[in-house]
mmCIF file of C-alpha atoms and ligand atoms in Angstrom:
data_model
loop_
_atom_site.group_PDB
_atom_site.id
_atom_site.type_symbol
_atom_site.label_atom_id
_atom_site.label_comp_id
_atom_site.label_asym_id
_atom_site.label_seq_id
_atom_site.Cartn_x
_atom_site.Cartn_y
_atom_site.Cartn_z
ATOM 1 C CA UNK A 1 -12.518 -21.057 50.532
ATOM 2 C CA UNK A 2 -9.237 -20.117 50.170
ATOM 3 C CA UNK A 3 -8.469 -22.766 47.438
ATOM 4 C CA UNK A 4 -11.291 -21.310 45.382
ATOM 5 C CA UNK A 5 -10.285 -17.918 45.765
ATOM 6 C CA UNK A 6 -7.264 -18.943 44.281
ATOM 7 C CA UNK A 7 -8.359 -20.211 41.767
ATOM 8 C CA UNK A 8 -10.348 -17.092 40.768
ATOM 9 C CA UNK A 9 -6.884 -15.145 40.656
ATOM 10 C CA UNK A 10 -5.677 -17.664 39.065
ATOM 11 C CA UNK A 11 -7.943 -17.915 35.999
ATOM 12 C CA UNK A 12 -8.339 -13.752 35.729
ATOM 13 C CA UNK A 13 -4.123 -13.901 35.672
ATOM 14 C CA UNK A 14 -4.531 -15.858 32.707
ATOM 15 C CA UNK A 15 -7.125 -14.280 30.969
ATOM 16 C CA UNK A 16 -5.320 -10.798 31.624
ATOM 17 C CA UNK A 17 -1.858 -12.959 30.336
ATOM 18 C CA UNK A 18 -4.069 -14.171 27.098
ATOM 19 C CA UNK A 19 -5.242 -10.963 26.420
ATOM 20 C CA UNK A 20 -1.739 -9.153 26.725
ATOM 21 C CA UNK A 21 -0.047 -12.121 24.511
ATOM 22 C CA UNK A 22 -3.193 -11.163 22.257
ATOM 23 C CA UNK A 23 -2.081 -7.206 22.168
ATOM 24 C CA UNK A 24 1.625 -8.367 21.714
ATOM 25 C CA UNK A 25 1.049 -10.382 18.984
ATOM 26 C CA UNK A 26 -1.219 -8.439 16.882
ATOM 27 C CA UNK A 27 1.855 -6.599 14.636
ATOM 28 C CA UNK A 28 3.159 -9.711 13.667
ATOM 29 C CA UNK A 29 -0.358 -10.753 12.481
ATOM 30 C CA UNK A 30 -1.682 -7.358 10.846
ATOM 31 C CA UNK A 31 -3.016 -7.284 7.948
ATOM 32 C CA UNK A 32 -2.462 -3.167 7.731
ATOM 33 C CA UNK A 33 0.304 -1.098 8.158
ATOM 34 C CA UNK A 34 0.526 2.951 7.810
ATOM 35 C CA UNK A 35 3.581 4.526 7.524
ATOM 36 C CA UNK A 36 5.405 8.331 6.831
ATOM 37 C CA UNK A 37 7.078 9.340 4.104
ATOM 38 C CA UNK A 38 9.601 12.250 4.915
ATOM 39 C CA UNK A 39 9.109 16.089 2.307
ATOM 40 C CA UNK A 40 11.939 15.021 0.339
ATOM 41 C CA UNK A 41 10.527 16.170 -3.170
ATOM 42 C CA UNK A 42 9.218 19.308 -2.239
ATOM 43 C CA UNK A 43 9.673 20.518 -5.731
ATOM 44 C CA UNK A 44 6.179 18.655 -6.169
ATOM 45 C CA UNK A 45 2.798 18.970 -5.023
ATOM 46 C CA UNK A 46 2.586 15.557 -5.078
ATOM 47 C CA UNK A 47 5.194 14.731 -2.769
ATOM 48 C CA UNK A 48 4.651 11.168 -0.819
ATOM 49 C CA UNK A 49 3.494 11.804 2.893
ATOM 50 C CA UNK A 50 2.439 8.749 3.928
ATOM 51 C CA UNK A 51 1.359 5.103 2.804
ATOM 52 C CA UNK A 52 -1.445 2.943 4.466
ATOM 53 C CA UNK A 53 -2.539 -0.497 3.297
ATOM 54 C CA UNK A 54 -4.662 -2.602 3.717
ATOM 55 C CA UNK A 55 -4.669 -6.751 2.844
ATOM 56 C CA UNK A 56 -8.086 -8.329 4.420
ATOM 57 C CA UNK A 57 -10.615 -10.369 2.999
ATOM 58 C CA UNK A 58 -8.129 -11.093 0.205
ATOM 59 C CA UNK A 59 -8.531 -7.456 -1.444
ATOM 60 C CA UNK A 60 -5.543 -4.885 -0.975
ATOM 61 C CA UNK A 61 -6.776 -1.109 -0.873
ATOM 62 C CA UNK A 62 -3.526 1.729 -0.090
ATOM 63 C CA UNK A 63 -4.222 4.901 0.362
ATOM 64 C CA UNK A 64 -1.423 7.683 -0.622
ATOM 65 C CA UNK A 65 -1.183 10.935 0.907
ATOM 66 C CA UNK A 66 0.377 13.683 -0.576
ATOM 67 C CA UNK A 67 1.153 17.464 0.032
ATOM 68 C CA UNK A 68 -1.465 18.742 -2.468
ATOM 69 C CA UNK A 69 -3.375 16.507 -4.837
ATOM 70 C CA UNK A 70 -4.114 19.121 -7.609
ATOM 71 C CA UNK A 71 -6.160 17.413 -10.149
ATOM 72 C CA UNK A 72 -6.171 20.032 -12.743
ATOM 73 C CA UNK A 73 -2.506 21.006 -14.519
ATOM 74 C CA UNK A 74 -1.227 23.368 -16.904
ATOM 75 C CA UNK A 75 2.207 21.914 -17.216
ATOM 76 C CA UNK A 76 3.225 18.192 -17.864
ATOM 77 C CA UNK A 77 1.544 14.985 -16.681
ATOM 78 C CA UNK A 78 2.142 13.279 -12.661
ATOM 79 C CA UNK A 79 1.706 9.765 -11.758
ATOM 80 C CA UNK A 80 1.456 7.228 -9.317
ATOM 81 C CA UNK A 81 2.530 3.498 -9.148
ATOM 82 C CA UNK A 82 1.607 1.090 -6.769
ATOM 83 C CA UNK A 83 3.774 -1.741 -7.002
ATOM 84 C CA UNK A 84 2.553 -5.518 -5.474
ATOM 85 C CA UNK A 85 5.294 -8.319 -4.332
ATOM 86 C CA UNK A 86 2.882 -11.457 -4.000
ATOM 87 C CA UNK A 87 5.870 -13.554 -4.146
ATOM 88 C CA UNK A 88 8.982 -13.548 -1.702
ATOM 89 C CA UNK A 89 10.851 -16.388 -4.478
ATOM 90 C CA UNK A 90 10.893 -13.851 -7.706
ATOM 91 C CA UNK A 91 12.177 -10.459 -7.716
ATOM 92 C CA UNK A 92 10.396 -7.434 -8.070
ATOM 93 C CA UNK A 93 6.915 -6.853 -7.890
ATOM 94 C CA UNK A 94 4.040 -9.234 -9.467
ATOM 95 C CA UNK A 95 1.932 -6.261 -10.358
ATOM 96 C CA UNK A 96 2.103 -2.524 -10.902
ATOM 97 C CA UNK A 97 -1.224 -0.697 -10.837
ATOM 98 C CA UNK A 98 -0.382 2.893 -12.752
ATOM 99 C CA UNK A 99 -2.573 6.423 -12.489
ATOM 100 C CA UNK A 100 -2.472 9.773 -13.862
ATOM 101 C CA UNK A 101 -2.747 12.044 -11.273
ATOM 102 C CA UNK A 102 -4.904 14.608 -12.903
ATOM 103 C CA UNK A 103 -9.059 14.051 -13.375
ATOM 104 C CA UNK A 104 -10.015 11.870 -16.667
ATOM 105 C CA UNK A 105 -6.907 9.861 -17.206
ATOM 106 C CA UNK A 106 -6.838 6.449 -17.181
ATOM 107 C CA UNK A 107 -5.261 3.716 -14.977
ATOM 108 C CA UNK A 108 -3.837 0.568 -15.888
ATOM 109 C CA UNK A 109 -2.613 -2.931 -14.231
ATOM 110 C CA UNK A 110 -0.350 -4.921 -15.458
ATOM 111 C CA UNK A 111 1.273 -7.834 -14.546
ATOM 112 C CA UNK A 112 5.332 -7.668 -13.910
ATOM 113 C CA UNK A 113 8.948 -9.429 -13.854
ATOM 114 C CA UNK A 114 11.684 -8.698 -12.451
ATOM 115 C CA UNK A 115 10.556 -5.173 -12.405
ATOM 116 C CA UNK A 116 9.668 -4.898 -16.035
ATOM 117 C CA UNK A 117 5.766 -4.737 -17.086
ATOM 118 C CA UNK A 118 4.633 -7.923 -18.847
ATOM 119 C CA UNK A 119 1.747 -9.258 -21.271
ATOM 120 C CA UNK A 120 -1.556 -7.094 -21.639
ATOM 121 C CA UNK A 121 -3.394 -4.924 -19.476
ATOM 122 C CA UNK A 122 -5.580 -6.667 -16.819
ATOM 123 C CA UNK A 123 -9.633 -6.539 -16.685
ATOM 124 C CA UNK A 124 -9.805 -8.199 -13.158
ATOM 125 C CA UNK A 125 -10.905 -5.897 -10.641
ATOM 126 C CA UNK A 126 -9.417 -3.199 -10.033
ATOM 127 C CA UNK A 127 -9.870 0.835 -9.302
ATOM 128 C CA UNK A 128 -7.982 4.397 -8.609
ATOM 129 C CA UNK A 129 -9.628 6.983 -7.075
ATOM 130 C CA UNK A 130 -8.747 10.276 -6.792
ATOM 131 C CA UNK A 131 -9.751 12.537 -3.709
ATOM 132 C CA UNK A 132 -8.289 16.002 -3.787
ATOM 133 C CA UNK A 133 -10.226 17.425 -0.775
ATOM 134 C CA UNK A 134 -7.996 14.801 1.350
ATOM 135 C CA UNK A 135 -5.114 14.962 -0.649
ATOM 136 C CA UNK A 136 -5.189 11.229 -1.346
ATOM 137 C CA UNK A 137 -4.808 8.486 -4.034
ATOM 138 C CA UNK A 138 -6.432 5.348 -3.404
ATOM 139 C CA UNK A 139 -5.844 1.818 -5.050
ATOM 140 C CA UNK A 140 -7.953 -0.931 -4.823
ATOM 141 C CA UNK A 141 -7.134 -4.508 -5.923
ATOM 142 C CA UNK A 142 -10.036 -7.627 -6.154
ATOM 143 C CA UNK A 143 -8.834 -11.167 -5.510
ATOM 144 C CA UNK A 144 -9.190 -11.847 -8.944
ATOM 145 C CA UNK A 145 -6.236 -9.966 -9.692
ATOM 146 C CA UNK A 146 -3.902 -10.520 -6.603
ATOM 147 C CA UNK A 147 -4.572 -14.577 -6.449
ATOM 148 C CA UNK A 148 -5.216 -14.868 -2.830
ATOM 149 C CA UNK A 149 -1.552 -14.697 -1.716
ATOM 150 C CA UNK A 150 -0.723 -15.906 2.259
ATOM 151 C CA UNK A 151 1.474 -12.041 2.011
ATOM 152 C CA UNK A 152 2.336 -9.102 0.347
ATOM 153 C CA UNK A 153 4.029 -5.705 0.397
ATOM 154 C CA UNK A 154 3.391 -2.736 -1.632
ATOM 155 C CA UNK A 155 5.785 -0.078 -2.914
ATOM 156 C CA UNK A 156 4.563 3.127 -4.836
ATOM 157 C CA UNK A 157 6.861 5.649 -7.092
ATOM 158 C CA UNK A 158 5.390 9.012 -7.809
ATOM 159 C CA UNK A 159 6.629 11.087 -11.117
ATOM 160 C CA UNK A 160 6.319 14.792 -11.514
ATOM 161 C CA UNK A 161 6.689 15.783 -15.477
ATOM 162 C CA UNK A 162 4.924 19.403 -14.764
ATOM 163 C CA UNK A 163 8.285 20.735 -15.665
ATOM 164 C CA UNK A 164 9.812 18.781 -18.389
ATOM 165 C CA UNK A 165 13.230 19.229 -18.083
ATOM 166 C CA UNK A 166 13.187 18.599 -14.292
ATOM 167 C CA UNK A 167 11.122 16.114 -13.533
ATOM 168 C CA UNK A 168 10.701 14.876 -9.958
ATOM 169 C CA UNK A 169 10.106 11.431 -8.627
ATOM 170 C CA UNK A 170 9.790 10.516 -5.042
ATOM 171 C CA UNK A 171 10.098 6.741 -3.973
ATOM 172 C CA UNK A 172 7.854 5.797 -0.561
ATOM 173 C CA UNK A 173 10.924 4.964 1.319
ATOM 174 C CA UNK A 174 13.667 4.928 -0.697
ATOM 175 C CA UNK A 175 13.953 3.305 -4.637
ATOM 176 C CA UNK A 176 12.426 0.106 -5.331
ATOM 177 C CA UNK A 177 11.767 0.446 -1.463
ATOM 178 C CA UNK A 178 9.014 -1.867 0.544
ATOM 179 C CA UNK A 179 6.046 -1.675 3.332
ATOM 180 C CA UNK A 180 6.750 -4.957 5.574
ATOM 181 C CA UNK A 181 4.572 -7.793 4.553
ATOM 182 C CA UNK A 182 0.883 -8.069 5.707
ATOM 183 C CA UNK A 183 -1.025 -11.136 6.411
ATOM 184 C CA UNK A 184 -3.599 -11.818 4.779
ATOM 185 C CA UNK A 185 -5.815 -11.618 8.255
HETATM 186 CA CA1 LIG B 1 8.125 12.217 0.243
HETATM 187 CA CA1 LIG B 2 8.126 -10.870 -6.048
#
C-alpha cells in the first residue's frame, strides 16, 4: 500500500514537473510576440504604440497600434512599412510590405536586399487593412509570399509627410530595429 501510494505522488510530481517545463518553455517556442513602443513621435497621430505578430500556420499577420489612426488628411501623405527578415545569413529584410495610411491608397510588397527594394511588385497573397475605430494597421502575409521559413522577425517604420518640411518617422524600437524571432509553431 504504501509502495503504490508512492507511486501515485510520484507520477502526479511528474506530470505537475511536465507541465511546468511545458509553461517554461513556451517563449522560446512562440510563434507570437506583442510588444510597446514608447510616444516618442508625438508630433504624429500615427505614432507607433505597440507591435504584435503573429507566425502560425505559415502566414504572418502584425497588427500596429497607433495613437490615432486618422484615415482622412488634409495635409501630406503617412505610411507604414512592415519589414520581414526570413533569413538570419543576408542582411536586411527579405520583404517590405508598404501602406498609405489614409482610406483608398494602395499597398505594395516587394521583395528586398540588403535593405533596398528589388524586382517587381508581388501578386502572392497578401493584404493591409485599415481599422480606425481601434487605431490599428494590420498586415497579412500568405505562404506564398513568405516561403515557409523555420523563423522570422518583423520590423515596421512609420512616415509622417502631413507637414512637408518636417516630416516625422518613428522606428518600432529603434532604426532598422527587430521583434525577436518567432517559430513557425
Ligand atoms: Ca512610438
Ligand atoms: Ca535577412
Amino acid at each position: 500500500m504504501a509502495t503504490r501510494t508512492f507511486r501515485t505522488t510520484t507520477r502526479l510530481a511528474a506530470a505537475s514537473l511536465l507541465a511546468g517545463i511545458a509553461l517554461l518553455g513556451a517563449p522560446a517556442y512562440a510563434e507570437s510576440m506583442s510588444a510597446k513602443d514608447p510616444a516618442d513621435a508625438t508630433a504624429s497621430l500615427y505614432d507607433l504604440r505597440r507591435v504584435s505578430a503573429n507566425y502560425k500556420d505559415a502566414k504572418l499577420v502584425v497588427d500596429v497600434k497607433v495613437t490615432d489612426l486618422v484615415t482622412e488628411s488634409d495635409g501630406g501623405p503617412a505610411s507604414m512599412s512592415l519589414f520581414v527578415d526570413t533569413d538570419r545569413s543576408k542582411v536586411g529584410p527579405e520583404l517590405r510590405l508598404g501602406t498609405g495610411l489614409q482610406t483608398g491608397t494602395d499597398w505594395q510588397l516587394t521583395r528586398m536586399k540588403k535593405w533596398r527594394a528589388v524586382g517587381e511588385p508581388l501578386t502572392c497573397g497578401h493584404k493591409v487593412k485599415l481599422v480606425p475605430d481601434q487605431d490599428k494597421v494590420r498586415f497579412r502575409i500568405n505562404t506564398g509570399c513568405l516561403g515557409k521559413p523555420d523563423e522570422l522577425r518583423v520590423g515596421v517604420k512609420m512616415v509622417d509627410l502631413w507637414d512637408g518640411s518636417h516630416p516625422v518617422s518613428d522606428w518600432f524600437k529603434g532604426v532598422r530595429s527587430w521583434t525577436r524571432w518567432l517559430d513557425r509553431g
